Coordinates of C-alpha atoms and ligand atoms in Angstrom, one line a residue:
M12 CA 33.4 32.4 204.9
A13 CA 29.7 33.6 203.8
E14 CA 28.4 32.7 200.3
A15 CA 29.4 35.0 197.2
E16 CA 26.8 37.3 196.6
N17 CA 28.1 38.4 193.0
F18 CA 30.8 37.3 190.3
I19 CA 33.0 39.6 191.9
Q20 CA 32.6 37.7 195.0
Q21 CA 32.8 34.7 193.1
I22 CA 36.4 35.8 191.7
I23 CA 37.8 36.6 194.9
D24 CA 36.9 33.2 196.8
S25 CA 38.7 31.2 193.5
D26 CA 41.7 33.6 194.4
L27 CA 41.6 33.3 198.0
E28 CA 41.0 29.0 197.9
A29 CA 44.2 28.7 195.4
G30 CA 46.3 31.1 197.8
K31 CA 46.7 33.5 195.1
V32 CA 45.9 35.9 197.9
K33 CA 46.2 36.1 201.4
A34 CA 44.1 39.2 202.3
V35 CA 41.9 41.2 200.0
Q36 CA 43.1 45.2 199.2
T37 CA 40.5 47.4 197.2
R38 CA 40.3 50.9 196.5
F39 CA 38.1 53.6 195.5
P40 CA 39.7 55.9 192.4
P41 CA 38.0 59.0 192.2
E42 CA 39.5 61.7 190.1
P43 CA 39.4 65.0 191.9
N44 CA 37.5 66.6 189.4
G45 CA 33.7 67.1 190.3
Y46 CA 31.5 66.0 192.9
L47 CA 30.6 62.2 193.6
H48 CA 27.3 61.0 192.4
I49 CA 24.9 58.4 192.8
G50 CA 26.8 56.3 190.9
H51 CA 30.0 56.4 192.4
A52 CA 28.2 55.2 195.3
K53 CA 27.7 51.8 193.5
S54 CA 31.2 51.9 193.1
M55 CA 31.9 52.6 196.8
F56 CA 29.8 50.0 197.5
V57 CA 31.8 47.8 195.4
N58 CA 34.8 48.4 196.7
F59 CA 34.7 49.2 200.3
G60 CA 31.7 46.8 200.5
T61 CA 33.7 44.0 199.0
A62 CA 36.9 44.5 201.2
Q63 CA 34.3 44.4 204.4
K64 CA 32.9 41.6 203.4
Y65 CA 36.4 39.6 203.1
G66 CA 37.9 41.3 206.4
G67 CA 40.2 43.5 203.9
K68 CA 40.7 46.9 203.5
C69 CA 40.2 49.7 201.1
N70 CA 42.3 52.8 200.2
L71 CA 40.9 56.4 199.2
F72 CA 42.6 56.5 195.9
F73 CA 42.5 60.0 194.2
D74 CA 43.7 59.8 190.6
D75 CA 44.8 63.2 190.1
T76 CA 47.2 62.2 186.7
N77 CA 45.3 65.2 185.0
P78 CA 46.6 68.3 186.7
S79 CA 44.8 70.6 184.9
K80 CA 41.0 70.0 185.9
E81 CA 41.5 68.7 189.3
K82 CA 40.5 70.7 192.4
T83 CA 41.4 70.8 196.4
E84 CA 37.8 71.6 196.6
Y85 CA 36.8 68.3 195.4
V86 CA 39.0 66.3 197.0
D87 CA 37.3 67.7 200.2
A88 CA 33.8 67.3 199.1
I89 CA 34.5 63.7 198.1
R90 CA 35.9 62.7 201.3
K91 CA 32.9 64.3 203.1
D92 CA 30.9 62.2 201.0
I93 CA 32.4 58.8 201.7
E94 CA 32.4 59.3 205.1
W95 CA 28.7 59.9 204.8
L96 CA 28.0 57.0 202.9
G97 CA 29.6 55.5 206.1
Y98 CA 32.8 54.2 204.5
R99 CA 35.9 54.4 206.4
W100 CA 39.3 54.0 204.2
E101 CA 42.2 52.6 204.9
R102 CA 44.7 55.0 203.4
E103 CA 44.5 57.8 201.5
V104 CA 46.8 58.1 198.5
Y105 CA 47.3 59.9 195.4
A106 CA 48.6 58.9 191.7
S107 CA 50.8 61.9 192.6
D108 CA 52.2 60.5 195.7
F109 CA 54.0 57.7 193.5
F110 CA 54.8 60.2 190.2
D111 CA 58.8 59.4 191.1
V112 CA 58.0 55.7 191.3
I113 CA 55.8 55.7 188.1
Y114 CA 58.7 57.8 186.5
D115 CA 61.6 55.4 187.3
F116 CA 59.3 52.5 186.0
A117 CA 58.9 54.4 182.9
E118 CA 63.2 54.6 182.6
R119 CA 63.3 50.7 183.2
L120 CA 60.8 50.2 180.5
I121 CA 62.9 52.3 178.0
E122 CA 66.0 50.5 179.2
M123 CA 64.3 47.2 178.5
G124 CA 63.2 48.1 175.0
K125 CA 59.9 48.6 175.9
A126 CA 59.0 52.2 175.6
F127 CA 60.3 55.1 173.3
V128 CA 60.5 58.7 172.6
C129 CA 58.1 59.6 169.8
D130 CA 57.9 62.9 168.0
L131 CA 54.9 62.2 166.6
S132 CA 52.2 65.0 167.3
P133 CA 49.2 63.9 169.2
D134 CA 46.7 64.4 165.6
E135 CA 49.7 62.4 164.0
I136 CA 49.5 59.7 166.6
R137 CA 45.6 59.2 166.1
E138 CA 45.6 59.2 162.7
T139 CA 48.5 56.5 162.8
R140 CA 46.6 54.2 165.6
G141 CA 44.7 52.3 162.3
T142 CA 41.0 51.3 163.3
L143 CA 39.0 48.6 164.5
T144 CA 39.7 46.5 161.2
E145 CA 42.9 47.8 159.9
P146 CA 46.2 47.6 161.9
G147 CA 47.9 50.8 163.0
T148 CA 51.6 52.0 161.3
E149 CA 54.6 51.7 163.4
S150 CA 56.1 55.3 164.4
P151 CA 59.2 56.4 162.6
Y152 CA 60.8 56.8 165.9
R153 CA 59.8 53.1 166.9
N154 CA 63.5 52.1 166.7
R155 CA 65.5 54.9 168.8
T156 CA 68.2 53.0 171.2
P157 CA 67.3 52.8 175.0
E158 CA 70.4 55.5 175.3
E159 CA 68.9 57.8 173.0
N160 CA 65.3 57.5 174.6
L161 CA 66.4 57.7 177.7
A162 CA 68.5 60.8 176.9
L163 CA 65.3 62.4 175.4
F164 CA 62.8 61.3 178.0
R165 CA 65.3 63.2 180.7
A166 CA 65.0 65.9 178.6
M167 CA 61.6 66.1 178.5
K168 CA 61.4 65.9 181.8
A169 CA 64.0 68.8 182.3
G170 CA 61.3 70.6 180.7
K171 CA 63.0 71.3 177.4
Y172 CA 60.1 70.5 174.9
A173 CA 56.7 72.2 174.5
D174 CA 53.4 70.6 175.3
G175 CA 52.9 67.8 172.5
E176 CA 56.4 68.1 171.1
K177 CA 57.2 64.6 172.2
C178 CA 55.8 61.8 174.3
L179 CA 57.1 58.7 175.6
R180 CA 54.7 55.3 174.1
A181 CA 55.2 51.8 175.4
K182 CA 56.6 49.3 172.6
I183 CA 53.8 46.8 171.9
D184 CA 52.1 45.8 168.8
M185 CA 50.7 48.2 166.2
A186 CA 49.2 45.3 164.9
S187 CA 47.3 44.3 167.8
P188 CA 43.5 43.5 167.4
N189 CA 43.3 45.6 170.7
V190 CA 43.5 49.3 169.6
N191 CA 45.3 50.0 173.4
L192 CA 48.2 47.9 172.6
R193 CA 49.3 49.9 170.0
D194 CA 51.9 51.6 171.1
P195 CA 50.0 53.8 173.6
V196 CA 51.0 57.0 174.9
I197 CA 52.5 56.4 178.8
Y198 CA 53.7 60.0 179.2
R199 CA 53.1 63.7 177.8
I200 CA 54.6 66.8 178.3
L201 CA 52.2 69.2 180.1
H202 CA 53.1 72.5 181.3
A203 CA 50.7 72.8 184.4
T204 CA 50.8 73.3 187.9
H205 CA 49.5 70.0 189.7
H206 CA 47.5 70.5 192.8
R207 CA 49.9 68.8 195.1
T208 CA 52.8 68.4 193.1
G209 CA 53.0 72.1 191.9
D210 CA 55.4 73.0 189.3
K211 CA 57.6 69.7 190.2
W212 CA 56.9 67.6 186.8
C213 CA 56.1 69.0 183.6
I214 CA 55.3 65.4 182.2
Y215 CA 52.4 63.5 183.6
P216 CA 51.9 59.8 183.2
M217 CA 48.6 58.5 181.0
Y218 CA 46.1 57.1 183.3
D219 CA 46.2 53.6 182.2
Y220 CA 49.9 53.5 182.4
A221 CA 50.0 54.8 185.5
H222 CA 47.0 53.1 187.3
P223 CA 48.5 49.7 187.4
I224 CA 51.3 50.8 189.1
C225 CA 49.5 52.7 191.4
D226 CA 47.4 49.7 192.6
Y227 CA 50.5 47.4 193.0
M228 CA 52.6 50.4 195.1
Q229 CA 49.2 50.0 197.3
G230 CA 49.0 46.2 197.2
V231 CA 45.8 46.1 195.6
T232 CA 44.8 42.7 195.3
H233 CA 41.5 43.5 193.0
S234 CA 41.4 46.6 191.2
L235 CA 37.5 46.7 191.1
C236 CA 36.1 49.3 187.9
T237 CA 33.6 49.6 185.6
L238 CA 33.0 48.3 182.4
E239 CA 34.6 50.5 180.0
F240 CA 38.0 49.8 180.8
E241 CA 37.4 46.1 179.9
D242 CA 39.4 46.6 176.7
H243 CA 41.8 48.8 178.7
R244 CA 42.6 45.2 180.9
P245 CA 45.2 43.9 178.5
L246 CA 47.4 47.5 178.8
Y247 CA 46.8 47.0 182.7
D248 CA 48.2 43.2 182.7
W249 CA 51.0 44.5 180.0
V250 CA 52.1 46.9 182.6
G251 CA 52.1 44.5 185.2
L252 CA 53.9 41.8 183.4
T253 CA 56.7 43.4 181.6
L254 CA 57.5 45.3 185.1
G255 CA 57.2 42.0 186.8
F256 CA 54.7 42.7 189.4
S257 CA 54.2 40.0 192.4
P258 CA 51.3 39.7 193.2
K259 CA 50.1 41.3 190.2
P260 CA 46.6 42.8 191.2
R261 CA 43.8 41.7 189.0
Q262 CA 41.4 44.1 187.3
I263 CA 37.6 43.1 187.6
E264 CA 35.1 45.0 185.5
F265 CA 31.2 45.4 186.6
A266 CA 28.5 47.5 185.0
R267 CA 28.0 51.0 185.6
L268 CA 24.8 52.4 187.3
N269 CA 22.6 54.1 185.0
L270 CA 19.1 55.9 186.3
T271 CA 17.1 57.2 184.0
N272 CA 15.9 61.0 184.4
L273 CA 19.4 61.5 186.1
V274 CA 22.4 62.7 184.5
M275 CA 25.1 61.0 185.8
S276 CA 28.5 62.3 183.6
K277 CA 30.2 65.1 185.9
R278 CA 30.6 67.0 182.7
Y279 CA 27.1 67.7 182.2
L280 CA 26.7 68.2 186.0
K281 CA 29.1 70.7 186.1
K282 CA 27.6 72.6 183.2
L283 CA 24.1 72.7 185.1
V284 CA 25.8 74.1 187.9
E285 CA 27.9 76.6 186.0
E286 CA 24.8 77.6 183.8
G287 CA 22.8 78.2 187.1
S288 CA 20.1 75.6 185.8
V289 CA 20.3 74.3 189.7
H290 CA 21.2 76.0 193.0
G291 CA 24.3 74.5 193.0
W292 CA 26.1 71.2 193.2
D293 CA 23.8 69.9 196.3
D294 CA 20.8 71.4 194.7
P295 CA 18.4 68.6 195.7
R296 CA 17.5 67.7 192.4
M297 CA 21.2 67.0 191.7
P298 CA 22.0 63.4 191.3
T299 CA 25.4 64.1 193.6
L300 CA 25.8 62.4 196.8
A301 CA 25.5 66.0 198.2
G302 CA 22.3 66.9 196.4
L303 CA 20.6 63.4 197.6
R304 CA 21.9 64.3 201.3
N305 CA 20.6 67.6 200.8
R306 CA 17.1 66.2 199.4
G307 CA 17.5 64.4 203.0
I308 CA 17.6 60.8 201.8
P309 CA 19.5 58.7 203.9
A310 CA 22.8 57.0 203.4
G311 CA 21.3 54.1 204.4
A312 CA 18.5 54.4 201.3
I313 CA 21.4 54.7 199.1
L314 CA 23.1 51.6 200.0
D315 CA 20.0 49.6 200.2
F316 CA 19.6 50.8 196.6
C317 CA 22.9 49.8 195.6
A318 CA 22.6 46.3 197.3
R319 CA 19.3 45.7 195.5
A320 CA 20.0 46.7 191.9
G321 CA 23.0 43.8 192.5
V322 CA 26.4 43.7 190.9
T323 CA 26.5 42.9 187.2
K324 CA 28.6 42.7 184.4
A325 CA 25.6 43.6 181.9
N326 CA 25.2 47.4 181.4
S327 CA 21.7 48.6 181.8
E328 CA 19.7 51.5 182.7
C329 CA 17.9 51.6 186.2
E330 CA 14.3 53.0 186.5
I331 CA 14.6 56.6 188.6
S332 CA 11.2 55.1 190.2
Y333 CA 13.1 52.3 191.6
F334 CA 15.2 54.3 193.5
E335 CA 12.4 56.1 194.9
A336 CA 10.6 53.0 195.7
V337 CA 13.7 52.0 197.7
V338 CA 14.1 55.2 199.3
R339 CA 10.4 55.1 200.3
D340 CA 10.5 51.7 201.9
Y341 CA 13.6 52.8 204.2
L342 CA 11.9 55.9 205.5
N343 CA 8.6 53.9 205.7
L344 CA 10.0 52.4 208.6
R345 CA 11.7 55.1 210.0
A346 CA 10.0 58.3 209.8
P347 CA 8.1 60.0 212.1
R348 CA 4.8 61.0 210.7
A349 CA 3.2 64.5 210.8
M350 CA 0.3 66.4 209.5
A351 CA 0.6 69.7 206.9
V352 CA -2.1 70.9 204.5
V353 CA -0.9 71.8 201.3
D354 CA -3.6 73.6 200.0
P355 CA -5.9 74.5 203.1
L356 CA -9.7 74.4 203.6
K357 CA -11.4 75.9 206.5
L358 CA -13.2 73.3 208.7
T359 CA -15.3 74.4 211.3
V360 CA -16.5 71.7 214.0
T361 CA -20.0 73.5 215.1
N362 CA -20.8 71.5 217.8
Y363 CA -17.3 71.4 219.5
E364 CA -16.0 73.7 221.7
G365 CA -12.6 74.4 223.5
E366 CA -9.6 72.2 222.8
E367 CA -8.1 68.8 223.5
E368 CA -4.7 66.3 223.0
V369 CA -5.3 63.2 220.8
P370 CA -2.8 60.7 221.0
F371 CA -1.1 60.9 216.9
G372 CA 0.9 57.3 216.5
I373 CA 4.5 58.1 215.5
N374 CA 5.4 55.5 212.9
Q375 CA 3.3 52.3 213.0
F376 CA 6.0 50.2 212.0
D377 CA 8.2 51.4 215.0
E378 CA 7.6 49.8 218.2
H379 CA 9.6 52.4 219.7
A380 CA 8.3 55.2 218.5
G381 CA 5.3 55.7 220.4
E382 CA 2.7 58.4 220.6
R383 CA 2.6 62.0 220.7
G384 CA -0.4 64.6 221.5
I385 CA -2.0 66.8 219.0
A386 CA -4.7 69.6 219.9
F387 CA -7.9 68.9 218.5
G388 CA -9.8 71.9 218.2
K389 CA -13.1 74.0 216.6
T390 CA -11.3 75.5 213.9
L391 CA -9.3 73.1 211.5
Y392 CA -7.7 73.0 207.9
I393 CA -8.3 70.0 205.6
E394 CA -6.7 69.8 202.2
R395 CA -9.1 71.0 199.5
S396 CA -8.6 67.9 197.6
D397 CA -10.5 66.0 200.5
F398 CA -13.9 67.7 199.9
S399 CA -16.2 67.9 197.2
L400 CA -19.4 69.3 196.6
D401 CA -19.7 67.3 193.5
P402 CA -18.3 63.8 194.4
P403 CA -17.7 61.3 191.9
P404 CA -18.9 57.5 192.7
K405 CA -17.1 56.1 195.2
Y406 CA -15.4 59.4 196.6
Y407 CA -14.6 58.4 200.5
R408 CA -13.1 61.7 201.5
L409 CA -15.7 64.5 202.7
K410 CA -18.7 65.4 200.8
L411 CA -22.2 67.3 202.3
G412 CA -24.1 64.7 204.3
G413 CA -21.4 62.3 204.3
Y414 CA -18.9 61.0 206.8
V415 CA -15.3 61.2 207.1
R416 CA -12.3 60.3 209.9
L417 CA -10.2 63.2 211.0
K418 CA -7.0 61.2 211.6
S419 CA -6.7 60.5 215.3
A420 CA -9.4 62.5 216.1
Y421 CA -13.0 62.0 215.7
I422 CA -15.7 61.2 212.6
V423 CA -17.5 64.3 211.4
R424 CA -20.2 64.8 209.1
A425 CA -19.9 68.1 206.6
D426 CA -23.4 69.8 207.0
E427 CA -23.2 73.4 204.8
V428 CA -20.5 75.0 202.8
V429 CA -19.9 79.0 203.0
T430 CA -18.9 80.3 199.4
D431 CA -17.4 83.5 198.3
A432 CA -19.1 85.7 195.3
A433 CA -17.3 83.8 193.1
G434 CA -19.2 80.5 194.4
N435 CA -15.7 78.8 195.7
V436 CA -16.2 77.0 198.9
T437 CA -14.5 79.0 201.7
E438 CA -15.4 76.8 204.6
V439 CA -17.2 73.5 205.2
K440 CA -19.5 73.6 208.5
C441 CA -19.7 69.9 209.9
T442 CA -20.7 68.4 213.3
Y443 CA -18.8 66.0 215.2
F444 CA -19.5 62.7 217.4
P445 CA -17.9 62.5 220.7
E446 CA -18.1 58.9 221.4
S447 CA -16.3 58.3 217.5
R448 CA -13.0 59.6 219.2
S449 CA -10.3 57.2 217.6
G450 CA -9.1 54.5 220.1
S451 CA -12.4 54.3 221.8
D452 CA -15.0 54.3 219.1
T453 CA -18.4 53.5 220.5
S454 CA -20.4 55.7 218.0
G455 CA -21.5 52.5 215.6
I456 CA -21.2 55.3 212.9
K457 CA -19.2 53.9 209.6
A458 CA -16.6 56.3 207.8
K459 CA -14.8 54.6 205.1
G460 CA -12.1 57.6 204.4
V461 CA -9.6 58.9 207.2
I462 CA -8.2 62.4 206.2
H463 CA -5.5 64.7 207.7
W464 CA -5.7 68.0 209.1
V465 CA -4.4 70.9 211.2
N466 CA -5.5 73.2 214.1
A467 CA -5.8 76.2 212.4
E468 CA -5.4 78.2 215.6
R469 CA -2.3 76.3 216.2
A470 CA -0.8 75.8 212.5
V471 CA 2.2 77.4 211.2
D472 CA 2.9 78.8 207.7
A473 CA 5.3 76.7 206.0
E474 CA 7.0 76.7 202.3
L475 CA 6.4 73.7 200.6
R476 CA 8.5 72.3 198.0
Q477 CA 8.2 69.7 195.5
Y478 CA 10.5 68.6 192.8
D479 CA 10.1 66.9 189.3
H480 CA 13.0 64.9 187.7
L481 CA 15.7 67.2 186.2
L482 CA 15.7 65.6 183.3
R483 CA 12.5 64.7 181.1
D484 CA 11.8 61.1 179.5
A485 CA 13.9 60.5 176.2
E486 CA 12.1 60.6 173.1
Y487 CA 14.7 58.9 171.3
A488 CA 17.4 56.8 172.3
G489 CA 20.6 59.1 172.9
Q490 CA 18.7 62.3 172.9
D491 CA 21.1 64.9 174.2
F492 CA 20.6 65.8 177.8
S493 CA 20.6 69.1 177.3
E494 CA 17.4 69.1 175.0
R495 CA 15.7 67.0 178.1
I496 CA 17.1 69.5 181.1
R497 CA 13.3 71.0 183.0
L498 CA 14.1 74.0 184.3
D499 CA 11.2 74.3 186.0
S500 CA 11.3 71.7 188.0
E501 CA 10.9 73.2 191.4
H502 CA 7.4 73.9 192.5
I503 CA 6.5 76.3 195.7
F504 CA 3.5 76.1 197.9
H505 CA 2.5 77.9 200.8
A506 CA 1.2 74.9 203.5
K507 CA -0.2 74.8 207.3
A508 CA 1.5 72.7 209.3
E509 CA 1.3 71.5 212.9
P510 CA 3.6 73.3 215.2
A511 CA 5.6 70.5 216.6
L512 CA 7.3 70.4 213.0
L513 CA 8.7 74.2 214.4
A514 CA 10.5 72.2 217.3
A515 CA 11.9 69.3 215.0
P516 CA 15.4 68.9 214.5
E517 CA 16.7 70.9 211.5
G518 CA 17.1 68.1 208.3
E519 CA 14.6 65.8 210.3
V520 CA 12.5 63.7 207.5
F521 CA 9.0 63.6 208.6
Q522 CA 6.4 61.6 206.6
L523 CA 3.7 64.0 205.9
M524 CA 0.7 61.9 205.9
R525 CA -1.0 61.2 202.3
T526 CA 1.4 63.8 201.0
G527 CA 4.9 62.0 200.8
Y528 CA 8.6 62.4 202.7
Y529 CA 9.6 66.0 203.6
K530 CA 12.7 67.5 205.3
K531 CA 12.4 70.1 208.0
C532 CA 14.6 73.2 207.6
T533 CA 14.5 76.9 208.6
E534 CA 15.4 79.3 205.9
D535 CA 15.5 83.1 207.4
D536 CA 12.8 81.9 210.3
R537 CA 10.8 80.4 207.8
L538 CA 9.6 76.8 208.0
V539 CA 10.7 75.0 204.8
L540 CA 9.6 71.7 204.0
S541 CA 11.3 70.4 201.4
E542 CA 10.4 66.7 199.4
V543 CA 12.1 63.9 199.7
V544 CA 10.2 61.5 197.9
S545 CA 6.2 61.7 197.2
L546 CA 4.2 58.9 198.2
K547 CA 2.8 57.5 195.0
D548 CA 4.4 54.7 193.8
N549 CA 5.3 54.9 190.0
F550 CA 7.4 51.4 190.3
N551 CA 5.5 48.9 188.1
K552 CA 8.3 47.0 186.2
Ligands
ATP618 P1 32.0 60.6 185.1 O1 31.7 60.1 183.5 O2 30.7 61.2 185.9 O3 32.9 61.8 185.1 P2 33.9 59.1 186.0 O4 34.0 57.1 185.6 O5 34.8 59.7 185.2 O6 32.7 59.8 186.4 P3 35.9 58.9 188.5 O7 36.0 60.1 189.4 O8 36.8 58.6 187.5 O9 34.5 59.4 187.8 O10 34.9 57.6 189.2 C1 35.5 57.0 190.3 C2 35.3 55.4 190.0 O11 33.6 55.5 190.2 C3 35.4 54.9 188.8 O12 36.0 53.5 189.2 C4 34.0 54.8 188.1 O13 34.2 53.9 187.1 C5 33.2 54.5 188.9 N1 32.1 55.2 188.4 C6 31.6 56.2 188.3 N2 30.6 56.1 187.7 C7 29.8 55.0 188.3 C8 28.8 54.8 187.9 N3 27.7 55.4 187.0 N4 28.3 53.5 188.2 C9 29.4 52.7 188.7 N5 30.7 53.1 188.8 C10 30.8 54.4 188.3
MG619 MG1 37.3 58.7 185.1

């Protein structure tokens, strides 16, 4: 067996060695109340990835115990996102598939004297729970007989009571140092229509009670979840042990993925969408998988990131620049190169006539990528920032009397400029050197800089979009997200691009040389180049 890559795999190895489990079964448990985000990608990486590693199985488990917030729209989006990441689930199951079993187990707990119907209101229950330092107070209804409890519970199920009027509580220990064990509520009354079971139920099980049962019913061996459930594990184990589950699933917790400058809570993401701060759940600035996909970030880059960030037991915040560095590394090896000029300045090659194709390397890291021809001509556009009338020292781009290589083509020397009435440069005139052609340069001329260009006669107009992070850096720890939102985070430029981009497949990601990685798309017949990630590497931690 391959070596354990993290503490979860070490635990599984020892369970396998001890013969406690034969085949690994996990589950990915989203609640269908929003779109998946990059944090969920980490959870998928752990759940699906662990099953894959052991030749085991991973189910898609929809945690739909909370009927009022769940929607079928989200179920569909979640399925699509999982498939996009490249994972396949064994079975698709819903907590609601087990509502009957969960109910039967509750009756069994009542018969065992391990659960009771409580008439305290939700507020009263909270008030009598005690604190971290003080024990809670026992409910006056705690000593009802199993017969009485059973009758009341059945009446709850039959719809005799209003929301909150009664609930079912596990009878554990009001003095437990773990607040989750102080007679937790396991069923509540909620007259709500469920997206799958309709109006069949007016009582719904609480997550902490339902989850171990659902895991057991699916044959889950290792229930992998995030650290906030660590304190709930004793309740998870209590349910399994009390109901005699064998083999009992084992819960293991790992640290959530947090990224700087990203909101990762569904509640906030929903707010951004509803308030129109972004274009939708799939806005390219959103950390949702739909947003990342729309941004042009490949699924493989997200999985690389999860693998490189690792699986640990300590919560921490990962720099967004680290994520971007991983995406850049991924695309650098794969993305074809192209040229576009964001702020065009006309460059006329005075001693050149006609047009010729120069060979342009598609990706130097991909030996199968090969070359394509680009039309070189007399009138070109270069980046305004690649020419300076007043260059600082060590300026290797174009200046009057200076030499620069035009990518994949010739070395040119700038001779004179044309300016408008306000003195702005509107055109640069240059001389090219025929012997300096890329790949067969015998000119002996030294040009330190290489700049990108497009052929002005052939170039097409493109809308170029760049993005800032949706969240500004926090000014102090715990600053509310709403104060950090950057509403003006989308910037639009009008660029001149190679015509080859028009013919490229929709959604293809290019490295626009010296600018960044951009996704090609067409909107209303216009070419749009939308930033995936810049070329600038800000990661230095
Ligand atoms: P949110 O707080 O964004 O609403 P959630 O935990 O309520 O997230 P669920 O749908 O319950 O979302 O999550 C499904 C699984 O994904 C859970 O096991 C949860 O622990 C895990 N998960 C959610 N966010 C992250 C994260 N940032 N990093 C790792 N795992 C996560
Ligand atoms: Mg949750």
